[in-house]
Coordinates of C-alpha atoms and ligand atoms in Angstrom, one line a residue:
M1 CA 7.0 155.7 91.5
A2 CA 8.2 157.6 94.6
D3 CA 11.8 157.0 95.8
T4 CA 11.6 155.4 99.3
Y5 CA 13.7 156.2 102.3
D6 CA 13.6 155.5 106.0
L7 CA 13.6 159.2 106.8
I8 CA 12.9 162.4 105.0
V9 CA 14.2 165.6 106.6
L10 CA 12.9 169.0 105.4
G11 CA 15.5 171.6 106.1
A12 CA 19.3 171.4 106.3
G13 CA 19.8 173.9 109.1
S14 CA 21.1 173.2 112.6
G15 CA 18.3 170.8 113.5
G16 CA 17.8 169.1 110.2
L17 CA 21.5 168.4 109.7
A18 CA 21.8 167.0 113.2
M19 CA 18.8 164.7 112.7
A20 CA 20.1 163.5 109.3
F21 CA 23.6 162.8 110.5
R22 CA 22.5 160.9 113.6
A23 CA 19.9 158.9 111.8
A24 CA 22.4 157.9 109.1
R25 CA 24.8 156.9 111.8
H26 CA 22.1 154.5 113.1
G27 CA 21.9 153.0 109.6
A28 CA 18.8 154.9 108.3
R29 CA 18.4 155.7 104.6
V30 CA 18.0 159.5 104.7
A31 CA 16.8 162.1 102.2
L32 CA 17.6 165.7 103.2
L33 CA 15.9 168.6 101.3
D34 CA 16.8 172.3 101.4
P35 CA 16.6 174.9 98.6
G36 CA 19.0 177.1 100.5
A37 CA 22.6 176.9 101.7
L38 CA 23.7 174.0 103.9
G39 CA 23.7 175.0 107.6
G40 CA 20.6 177.2 107.4
T41 CA 20.2 180.3 109.5
C42 CA 22.9 179.7 112.0
V43 CA 25.7 179.2 109.5
N44 CA 24.7 181.6 106.8
V45 CA 22.8 184.5 108.4
G46 CA 22.8 183.8 112.1
C47 CA 25.1 182.7 114.9
V48 CA 28.3 182.3 112.8
P49 CA 28.4 185.6 110.8
K50 CA 27.0 187.4 113.9
K51 CA 29.7 186.0 116.2
S52 CA 32.3 186.8 113.6
L53 CA 31.3 190.5 113.8
W54 CA 31.1 190.3 117.6
F55 CA 34.7 189.0 117.6
A56 CA 35.7 192.0 115.5
A57 CA 33.8 194.2 118.0
Q58 CA 35.8 192.7 120.8
I59 CA 39.0 193.6 119.1
A60 CA 37.7 197.2 118.7
H61 CA 37.0 197.2 122.5
S62 CA 40.5 195.9 123.2
L63 CA 41.9 198.7 121.0
Q64 CA 40.2 201.2 123.3
L65 CA 42.0 199.7 126.3
A66 CA 45.3 199.7 124.5
G67 CA 46.0 203.4 124.8
P68 CA 45.4 203.6 128.6
Y69 CA 47.5 200.4 129.0
G70 CA 50.4 202.3 127.3
F71 CA 50.4 200.8 123.8
E72 CA 51.4 203.5 121.3
G73 CA 49.9 204.0 117.9
V74 CA 47.3 201.3 118.1
A75 CA 44.2 202.4 116.4
G76 CA 42.3 201.9 113.2
R77 CA 38.9 201.1 111.8
L78 CA 37.7 197.7 110.5
D79 CA 38.1 197.3 106.8
W80 CA 34.5 196.0 106.5
E81 CA 34.8 194.5 103.1
H82 CA 38.1 192.7 103.9
F83 CA 36.5 191.2 107.0
R84 CA 33.3 190.3 105.1
Q85 CA 35.5 188.2 102.7
R86 CA 37.3 186.5 105.6
R87 CA 33.9 185.7 107.2
L88 CA 32.6 184.3 103.9
A89 CA 35.6 182.1 103.4
Y90 CA 35.2 180.8 106.9
I91 CA 31.5 180.0 106.3
D92 CA 32.3 178.4 102.9
G93 CA 34.7 176.1 104.8
I94 CA 31.9 175.0 107.2
K95 CA 29.5 174.3 104.3
Q96 CA 32.2 172.4 102.4
R97 CA 32.8 170.2 105.4
Y98 CA 29.0 169.6 105.8
E99 CA 28.8 168.6 102.1
E100 CA 31.7 166.1 102.5
R101 CA 30.2 164.7 105.7
L102 CA 26.8 164.2 104.1
A103 CA 28.4 162.3 101.2
A104 CA 30.4 160.2 103.6
A105 CA 27.3 159.4 105.7
G106 CA 25.4 158.4 102.6
V107 CA 22.7 161.0 103.1
Q108 CA 20.9 161.9 99.9
W109 CA 21.0 165.7 99.8
L110 CA 18.5 167.4 97.4
R111 CA 18.8 171.1 96.8
E112 CA 15.1 171.7 96.6
A113 CA 12.2 172.6 98.8
G114 CA 9.8 169.9 99.8
R115 CA 6.1 169.9 100.5
F116 CA 3.7 167.3 101.7
V117 CA 1.4 165.5 99.3
A118 CA 0.4 162.9 101.9
A119 CA 1.4 161.9 105.5
D120 CA 4.2 159.7 104.2
T121 CA 5.0 161.5 100.9
V122 CA 6.9 164.7 100.0
A123 CA 7.0 166.3 96.6
T124 CA 10.1 168.3 95.4
E125 CA 9.9 171.5 93.4
S126 CA 11.0 169.6 90.3
G127 CA 8.1 167.2 90.6
A128 CA 9.8 164.2 92.2
E129 CA 8.1 162.3 95.0
L130 CA 9.8 160.8 98.0
R131 CA 8.2 158.5 100.5
A132 CA 9.2 157.5 104.0
P133 CA 7.5 156.2 107.2
Q134 CA 9.2 159.0 109.2
I135 CA 9.4 162.7 108.2
V136 CA 10.9 165.5 110.1
I137 CA 10.0 169.2 109.6
A138 CA 13.0 171.4 110.4
T139 CA 12.3 174.3 108.1
G140 CA 13.2 177.1 110.6
A141 CA 12.0 180.6 110.6
R142 CA 12.7 184.0 109.0
P143 CA 12.6 187.6 110.1
Q144 CA 9.2 189.0 110.8
R145 CA 8.2 191.7 108.2
P146 CA 5.0 193.4 109.6
P147 CA 3.0 195.5 107.1
L148 CA 4.3 198.8 108.3
P149 CA 4.4 201.7 105.7
G150 CA 8.0 202.0 104.5
F151 CA 9.2 198.7 106.0
E152 CA 11.0 198.0 102.8
L153 CA 13.3 201.0 103.3
G154 CA 14.9 199.1 106.2
L155 CA 16.9 195.9 106.6
V156 CA 16.3 192.7 108.4
S157 CA 19.1 190.7 110.1
D158 CA 19.7 188.6 106.9
D159 CA 20.6 191.8 105.0
M160 CA 23.1 193.0 107.6
F161 CA 25.5 190.3 106.6
A162 CA 25.4 191.4 103.0
L163 CA 26.3 195.1 103.7
R164 CA 29.3 196.3 101.8
E165 CA 30.2 199.0 104.4
L166 CA 29.5 199.9 108.0
P167 CA 26.4 202.2 108.1
R168 CA 27.3 205.5 109.8
H169 CA 24.0 206.1 111.7
V170 CA 21.8 203.2 112.4
G171 CA 18.3 203.1 113.8
I172 CA 17.4 199.6 115.2
V173 CA 13.8 198.7 116.0
G174 CA 13.2 195.9 118.5
G175 CA 14.6 194.9 121.9
G176 CA 15.4 191.2 121.5
Y177 CA 18.6 189.3 121.1
I178 CA 19.2 190.5 117.5
A179 CA 18.5 194.2 118.2
V180 CA 20.7 194.3 121.3
E181 CA 23.5 192.3 119.7
F182 CA 23.7 194.4 116.6
A183 CA 23.4 197.6 118.7
G184 CA 26.5 196.6 120.6
L185 CA 28.6 195.4 117.8
L186 CA 27.8 198.2 115.3
R187 CA 28.6 200.8 118.0
A188 CA 31.9 199.1 118.8
L189 CA 32.8 199.2 115.1
G190 CA 32.0 202.9 114.8
S191 CA 28.3 203.4 114.0
E192 CA 26.1 205.8 115.8
V193 CA 23.3 203.6 117.1
T194 CA 19.8 204.3 118.4
L195 CA 17.8 201.4 119.7
H196 CA 14.0 201.8 119.7
V197 CA 12.3 199.5 122.2
R198 CA 8.6 199.5 122.7
E199 CA 8.7 198.5 126.4
R200 CA 11.7 196.8 127.9
M201 CA 14.6 195.1 126.1
L202 CA 15.4 191.4 126.7
R203 CA 12.2 190.8 128.6
T204 CA 13.0 187.2 129.3
F205 CA 16.3 188.0 131.1
D206 CA 16.8 189.0 134.8
R207 CA 15.7 192.6 135.1
E208 CA 18.6 193.7 137.3
L209 CA 21.2 192.5 134.7
V210 CA 19.3 194.0 131.8
D211 CA 19.2 197.4 133.7
S212 CA 22.9 197.1 134.2
L213 CA 23.4 196.2 130.5
E214 CA 21.4 199.3 129.5
E215 CA 23.8 201.4 131.6
H216 CA 26.8 199.9 129.7
M217 CA 25.1 200.6 126.4
R218 CA 24.5 204.2 127.3
T219 CA 28.1 204.6 128.4
Q220 CA 29.2 203.3 125.1
G221 CA 27.1 206.0 123.4
I222 CA 24.1 203.9 122.2
T223 CA 20.9 206.0 122.4
L224 CA 18.2 203.9 124.0
A225 CA 14.7 205.1 123.0
T226 CA 12.4 203.2 125.2
G227 CA 8.6 203.5 125.0
A228 CA 9.0 203.9 121.2
R229 CA 5.9 203.2 119.0
I230 CA 7.4 203.0 115.5
S231 CA 4.5 203.1 113.0
A232 CA 6.3 203.9 109.7
A233 CA 9.5 204.6 107.9
R234 CA 10.0 207.4 105.3
R235 CA 12.7 208.5 103.0
E236 CA 13.9 212.1 103.5
G237 CA 16.6 212.8 100.9
D238 CA 19.2 210.1 101.3
A239 CA 18.2 209.3 104.8
I240 CA 15.4 207.3 106.5
V241 CA 13.3 208.7 109.3
L242 CA 11.0 206.7 111.5
D243 CA 7.5 207.9 112.7
D244 CA 7.2 207.3 116.4
D245 CA 3.6 207.6 117.6
S246 CA 4.9 208.3 121.1
C247 CA 7.0 211.3 120.2
G248 CA 7.0 212.2 116.5
E249 CA 10.0 211.7 114.4
R250 CA 13.2 209.6 115.0
G251 CA 16.3 209.8 112.9
P252 CA 17.5 210.6 110.3
Y253 CA 19.4 207.3 109.8
D254 CA 21.5 205.9 107.0
A255 CA 20.2 202.5 107.7
V256 CA 17.3 201.0 109.7
L257 CA 17.4 197.4 111.1
W258 CA 14.0 195.9 111.9
A259 CA 14.6 193.2 114.5
L260 CA 11.0 192.3 115.5
G261 CA 11.2 188.6 116.0
R262 CA 10.9 185.7 113.6
V263 CA 8.1 183.8 111.9
P264 CA 8.1 180.0 111.1
N265 CA 8.6 178.6 107.6
T266 CA 5.4 176.5 107.3
E267 CA 3.1 178.1 104.8
R268 CA 4.7 176.5 101.8
L269 CA 4.8 173.0 103.2
D270 CA 1.2 172.1 102.4
L271 CA 0.8 170.7 105.9
D272 CA -2.9 170.2 105.3
A273 CA -2.1 167.4 102.9
A274 CA -0.6 165.5 105.8
G275 CA -3.0 166.8 108.4
V276 CA -0.3 168.4 110.5
Q277 CA -1.5 171.0 113.0
C278 CA 0.0 174.5 113.5
D279 CA -0.7 177.1 116.2
V280 CA -2.1 180.6 115.4
L281 CA 1.4 181.9 114.6
G282 CA 2.1 179.1 112.1
H283 CA 4.4 177.1 114.4
V284 CA 4.1 173.3 114.0
V285 CA 2.6 172.0 117.3
T286 CA 4.7 169.4 119.0
D287 CA 4.5 167.4 122.2
P288 CA 7.6 166.9 124.5
W289 CA 8.8 164.2 122.2
Q290 CA 8.8 166.4 119.0
N291 CA 5.8 164.5 117.7
T292 CA 3.2 166.3 115.7
N293 CA -0.4 165.2 115.8
V294 CA 0.3 162.9 112.8
P295 CA 2.1 159.6 113.6
G296 CA 5.5 159.4 111.9
I297 CA 5.8 163.2 111.4
A298 CA 7.9 165.2 113.9
A299 CA 9.1 168.8 114.0
L300 CA 12.1 170.4 115.7
G301 CA 14.0 173.7 115.9
D302 CA 12.7 177.2 115.2
V303 CA 9.7 176.0 113.3
T304 CA 8.2 174.7 116.5
G305 CA 8.2 178.0 118.3
R306 CA 10.2 176.5 121.2
L307 CA 13.5 178.0 122.3
A308 CA 15.0 179.3 119.1
L309 CA 18.6 178.4 119.7
T310 CA 20.9 176.3 117.5
P311 CA 22.0 173.9 120.3
V312 CA 18.3 173.3 121.1
A313 CA 17.6 172.4 117.5
V314 CA 20.7 170.2 117.3
A315 CA 19.9 168.4 120.6
A316 CA 16.3 167.8 119.7
G317 CA 17.4 166.3 116.3
R318 CA 19.9 164.0 117.9
R319 CA 17.5 162.8 120.6
L320 CA 14.8 162.1 118.0
A321 CA 17.1 160.2 115.7
D322 CA 18.3 158.1 118.7
R323 CA 14.7 157.3 119.6
W324 CA 13.5 156.6 116.0
F325 CA 16.5 154.7 114.7
G326 CA 18.9 154.0 117.7
G327 CA 16.6 152.1 120.0
R328 CA 16.7 154.7 122.7
N329 CA 13.0 154.8 123.5
E330 CA 13.4 157.3 126.3
A331 CA 15.4 159.8 124.3
R332 CA 14.0 163.3 124.2
L333 CA 15.2 166.8 124.8
D334 CA 14.6 168.3 128.3
Y335 CA 13.8 172.0 127.6
D336 CA 14.4 173.0 131.2
D337 CA 17.6 175.0 132.2
V338 CA 18.8 175.7 128.7
P339 CA 21.6 178.2 128.9
S340 CA 21.9 181.1 126.5
V341 CA 24.0 184.1 125.9
V342 CA 23.2 187.5 124.4
F343 CA 26.4 188.6 122.6
S344 CA 25.9 192.1 123.7
E345 CA 28.8 194.3 125.0
P346 CA 29.5 193.0 127.6
P347 CA 27.8 189.6 127.0
L348 CA 24.9 188.6 129.1
G349 CA 24.4 184.9 130.0
A350 CA 21.7 183.1 131.9
V351 CA 20.7 179.6 132.8
G352 CA 17.6 178.7 134.8
L353 CA 15.1 181.0 136.5
T354 CA 15.3 184.7 136.9
E355 CA 14.8 186.2 140.3
A356 CA 11.3 187.2 139.4
Q357 CA 10.4 183.8 138.0
A358 CA 11.8 182.1 141.1
R359 CA 9.9 184.3 143.5
A360 CA 6.7 183.7 141.6
K361 CA 7.3 180.0 141.8
F362 CA 8.9 179.5 145.2
G363 CA 7.9 182.6 147.2
D364 CA 9.9 183.3 150.3
S365 CA 12.2 180.3 150.0
V366 CA 14.2 182.2 147.3
R367 CA 17.6 183.5 148.3
V368 CA 19.6 185.7 146.0
Y369 CA 23.4 186.2 146.0
R370 CA 25.0 188.9 143.9
S371 CA 28.4 190.2 143.1
R372 CA 29.1 193.6 141.4
F373 CA 32.7 194.6 140.6
T374 CA 34.9 196.3 138.1
P375 CA 36.7 193.6 136.2
M376 CA 40.5 193.8 136.3
Q377 CA 41.1 194.4 132.6
W378 CA 38.8 197.5 132.7
A379 CA 40.1 198.8 136.1
L380 CA 43.7 198.7 134.8
A381 CA 42.6 201.1 132.0
G382 CA 40.9 203.4 134.5
Q383 CA 37.4 202.3 133.4
H384 CA 34.7 202.0 136.0
G385 CA 32.0 199.8 134.4
Q386 CA 30.8 197.0 136.5
T387 CA 29.9 193.4 135.9
L388 CA 27.0 191.8 137.7
M389 CA 26.6 188.2 138.7
K390 CA 23.6 186.7 140.4
L391 CA 22.8 183.3 141.9
V392 CA 19.1 182.5 142.4
C393 CA 18.8 179.8 145.1
V394 CA 15.7 178.0 146.3
G395 CA 14.6 176.0 149.3
D396 CA 16.3 175.0 152.5
D397 CA 19.2 173.3 150.6
E398 CA 19.6 176.4 148.5
R399 CA 19.4 174.6 145.1
V400 CA 20.9 176.8 142.5
A401 CA 17.9 177.5 140.2
G402 CA 19.4 180.3 138.2
V403 CA 22.8 181.7 137.3
H404 CA 23.0 185.1 135.6
V405 CA 26.2 186.8 134.5
L406 CA 26.8 190.1 132.8
G407 CA 30.4 190.9 132.0
P408 CA 33.5 190.1 129.9
G409 CA 33.8 186.3 129.6
A410 CA 30.2 185.6 130.5
D411 CA 29.8 183.7 127.2
E412 CA 32.6 181.2 128.0
M413 CA 32.0 181.1 131.8
L414 CA 28.4 180.0 131.8
Q415 CA 28.6 176.6 130.1
G416 CA 30.2 174.8 133.1
F417 CA 27.8 176.4 135.5
A418 CA 24.9 175.2 133.3
V419 CA 26.2 171.6 133.9
A420 CA 26.1 172.3 137.6
V421 CA 22.5 173.7 137.5
K422 CA 21.4 170.7 135.4
M423 CA 22.9 168.3 137.9
G424 CA 21.0 170.0 140.7
A425 CA 23.9 171.8 142.4
C426 CA 23.3 173.6 145.7
K427 CA 25.0 176.7 146.9
R428 CA 27.1 174.6 149.2
D429 CA 28.5 172.8 146.2
L430 CA 29.7 176.1 144.7
D431 CA 31.1 177.1 148.1
A432 CA 33.0 173.8 148.2
T433 CA 34.6 174.6 144.8
V434 CA 38.0 176.2 144.9
A435 CA 38.3 179.4 142.9
I436 CA 40.5 180.1 139.9
H437 CA 42.3 183.3 140.6
P438 CA 42.5 186.0 139.2
S439 CA 39.4 185.6 137.1
S440 CA 35.9 187.0 137.0
G441 CA 34.4 183.5 137.1
E442 CA 35.7 182.9 140.6
E443 CA 33.1 185.3 142.0
L444 CA 30.5 182.7 141.3
V445 CA 32.0 180.4 143.9
L446 CA 32.9 183.1 146.4
M447 CA 29.6 184.7 147.0
S448 CA 28.3 184.9 150.6
Ligands
FAD501 P1 17.3 176.9 110.3 O1 18.7 176.9 110.7 O2 16.6 178.2 110.0 O3 17.2 175.9 109.0 C1 15.9 175.8 108.3 C2 16.3 175.3 106.9 O4 15.1 174.9 106.3 C3 16.8 176.5 106.0 O5 18.0 176.2 105.5 C4 15.7 176.6 105.0 O6 16.3 177.0 103.7 C5 15.1 175.3 104.9 N1 13.7 175.2 104.4 C6 12.7 176.1 104.5 N2 11.6 175.7 103.9 C7 11.9 174.5 103.4 C8 11.2 173.5 102.6 N3 9.9 173.7 102.3 N4 11.8 172.3 102.3 C9 13.1 172.1 102.6 N5 13.8 173.0 103.3 C10 13.3 174.1 103.7 N6 21.2 180.8 118.1 C11 22.2 180.5 119.0 O7 22.1 179.4 119.7 N7 23.3 181.3 119.2 C12 23.4 182.4 118.5 O8 24.4 183.2 118.7 C13 22.5 182.8 117.6 N8 22.6 183.9 116.9 C14 21.6 184.2 115.9 C15 21.8 185.4 115.2 C16 20.8 185.7 114.2 C17 21.0 187.0 113.4 C18 19.7 184.8 114.0 C19 18.7 185.2 112.9 C20 19.6 183.7 114.7 C21 20.5 183.4 115.7 N9 20.4 182.2 116.5 C22 21.4 181.9 117.4 C23 19.2 181.3 116.3 C24 19.6 180.1 115.4 O9 20.2 180.5 114.2 C25 18.4 179.2 115.1 O10 17.8 178.9 116.4 C26 18.8 177.9 114.4 O11 19.4 178.2 113.2 C27 17.5 177.1 114.2 O12 17.8 176.0 113.4 P2 16.7 175.2 112.6 O13 17.3 174.0 112.1 O14 15.4 175.1 113.4 O15 16.4 176.2 111.4
NDP502 P1 13.2 188.2 120.0 O1 12.0 187.4 120.2 O2 14.4 188.0 120.8 O3 12.8 189.7 120.2 C1 11.8 190.4 119.4 C2 11.8 191.8 119.8 O4 11.0 192.5 118.9 C3 11.2 192.0 121.2 O5 11.9 193.0 121.8 C4 9.8 192.5 120.9 O6 9.3 193.3 121.9 C5 10.0 193.3 119.6 N1 8.8 193.4 118.8 C6 8.1 192.5 118.2 N2 7.1 193.0 117.5 C7 7.3 194.4 117.5 C8 6.6 195.5 117.0 N3 5.6 195.3 116.2 N4 7.1 196.7 117.3 C9 8.1 196.9 118.1 N5 8.8 195.9 118.7 C10 8.4 194.6 118.4 O7 13.5 188.1 118.4 P2 14.9 188.4 117.6 O8 14.4 188.6 116.2 O9 15.8 189.3 118.2 O10 15.6 186.9 117.7 C11 14.8 185.8 117.3 C12 15.3 184.6 118.2 O11 16.5 184.1 117.6 C13 15.6 184.9 119.6 O12 14.5 184.9 120.4 C14 16.6 183.9 120.0 O13 15.9 182.7 120.4 C15 17.3 183.6 118.7 N6 18.6 184.4 118.7 C16 19.5 183.9 119.6 C17 20.7 184.6 119.7 C18 21.7 184.1 120.7 O14 21.6 183.0 121.2 N7 22.8 184.8 121.1 C19 21.1 185.7 118.9 C20 20.0 186.1 118.0 C21 18.8 185.4 117.9 P3 8.5 192.7 123.1 O15 9.6 192.1 124.0 O16 7.9 193.9 123.7 O17 7.5 191.7 122.6

């Protein structure tokens, strides 16, 4: 006899937890399955440990300013293992609180993987069967491991958080969020870093800001190898070298990080048993309501191949729970104008359309405002690096279709502007907003 629930959630990452908590709040009887650690990628091998390292990198940058400001004797390298333990303790706290909240919410948490045996039935690894009229697939994604010779000599992002010491000389392959973030933070903490990008890094971001970020990275001493065609990794003594079809050999490196995108966790779900469709890359196909092609089965988060961001998975889960169990028939996530930040050095944030996207969509009715300046905290130390901010406006009323910020504080600055963009703010609304001075953010309401 199968145990019956109102809802089965596969995956206790950002999206699955959000779905389970919200559904339970609406009174649903929920079973939540996950063979891994509570919190999934974000908490264990994603946003949280990454941001922790980024904070450490920020302190390293501040230490570089300390001397020119006149502080004496401020220096030092990060005790990597000490900080790793602090990070783990912080993460343990998050997981502990999740466990307590699941118990308080009455969610049945099973520490096992699930797979479909029918459209309304999931089997666990230990052979139990669970049945529910509504099932959510929130099984996330994992690093892509292409069949390159010597791939196993390198690391993927998951492995970076288990390192016991800072690698001295790192070769990073890839040009996405993960590659750029690790390049910046490892360099700040003292590694020599070479970033191998096959074409252009951060292709989905506004080109002008990415060009500017590249300049910052070069100034920091990061080697940018663009046009790279890495075809293999080899061991040479204690070191690793990379074969680059465009120019021969790259390296030697103490460590190689492959950051080549992520693939969905779907192949072990026996989706055929339920009749759920996937695309050619293995993502579960969903409509704008998170529905799959099978009634009663939905999917959300990274497994769907939509924007792979924690707040997106969380918001999709909450909306779906509100619709299925909270009587809000119109609830669904609007995927337009989702803000995001690359925690590079300095951080790069964006919401809405890039200039190129806006010009392709709205032609000559696009007007771009930009501001480039040296932020005060750098200028005081005699540093000349510049931030770049850009407003992309469209139409006669100059609706703000995109806000792009590269510079210190971009990560905290953007959230409020994302609200404005979502509300349909026009340039005149920004003009009518009084600035906060002295700040970098004030530039966004002072552009002319
Ligand atoms: P996940 O969090 O991956 O959770 C999926 C869960 O499903 C896992 O716990 C897994 O064990 C479980 N599972 C798999 N198979 C089964 C099965 N058969 N049965 C039951 N459970 C199963 N996003 C941001 O917004 N900001 C950031 O700063 C950021 N930084 C990141 C840094 C890194 C290094 C990485 C890798 C990602 C980062 N992300 C960031 C992306 C973010 O982590 C993901 O978008 C988010 O975790 C997706 O949530 P999810 O619920 O879809 O999947
Ligand atoms: P991304 O999709 O961001 O980038 C993948 C990179 O790998 C691209 O530069 C791509 O190049 C390159 N690539 C893919 N295949 C190859 C190959 N065979 N050879 C060389 N280069 C290759 O993936 P990430 O793994 O960096 O991150 C996954 C997702 O996680 C992100 O898209 C983001 O949604 C999320 N994330 C969010 C963060 C945040 O919010 N701060 C931080 C980290 C991750 P090309 O562009 O040419 O295709």
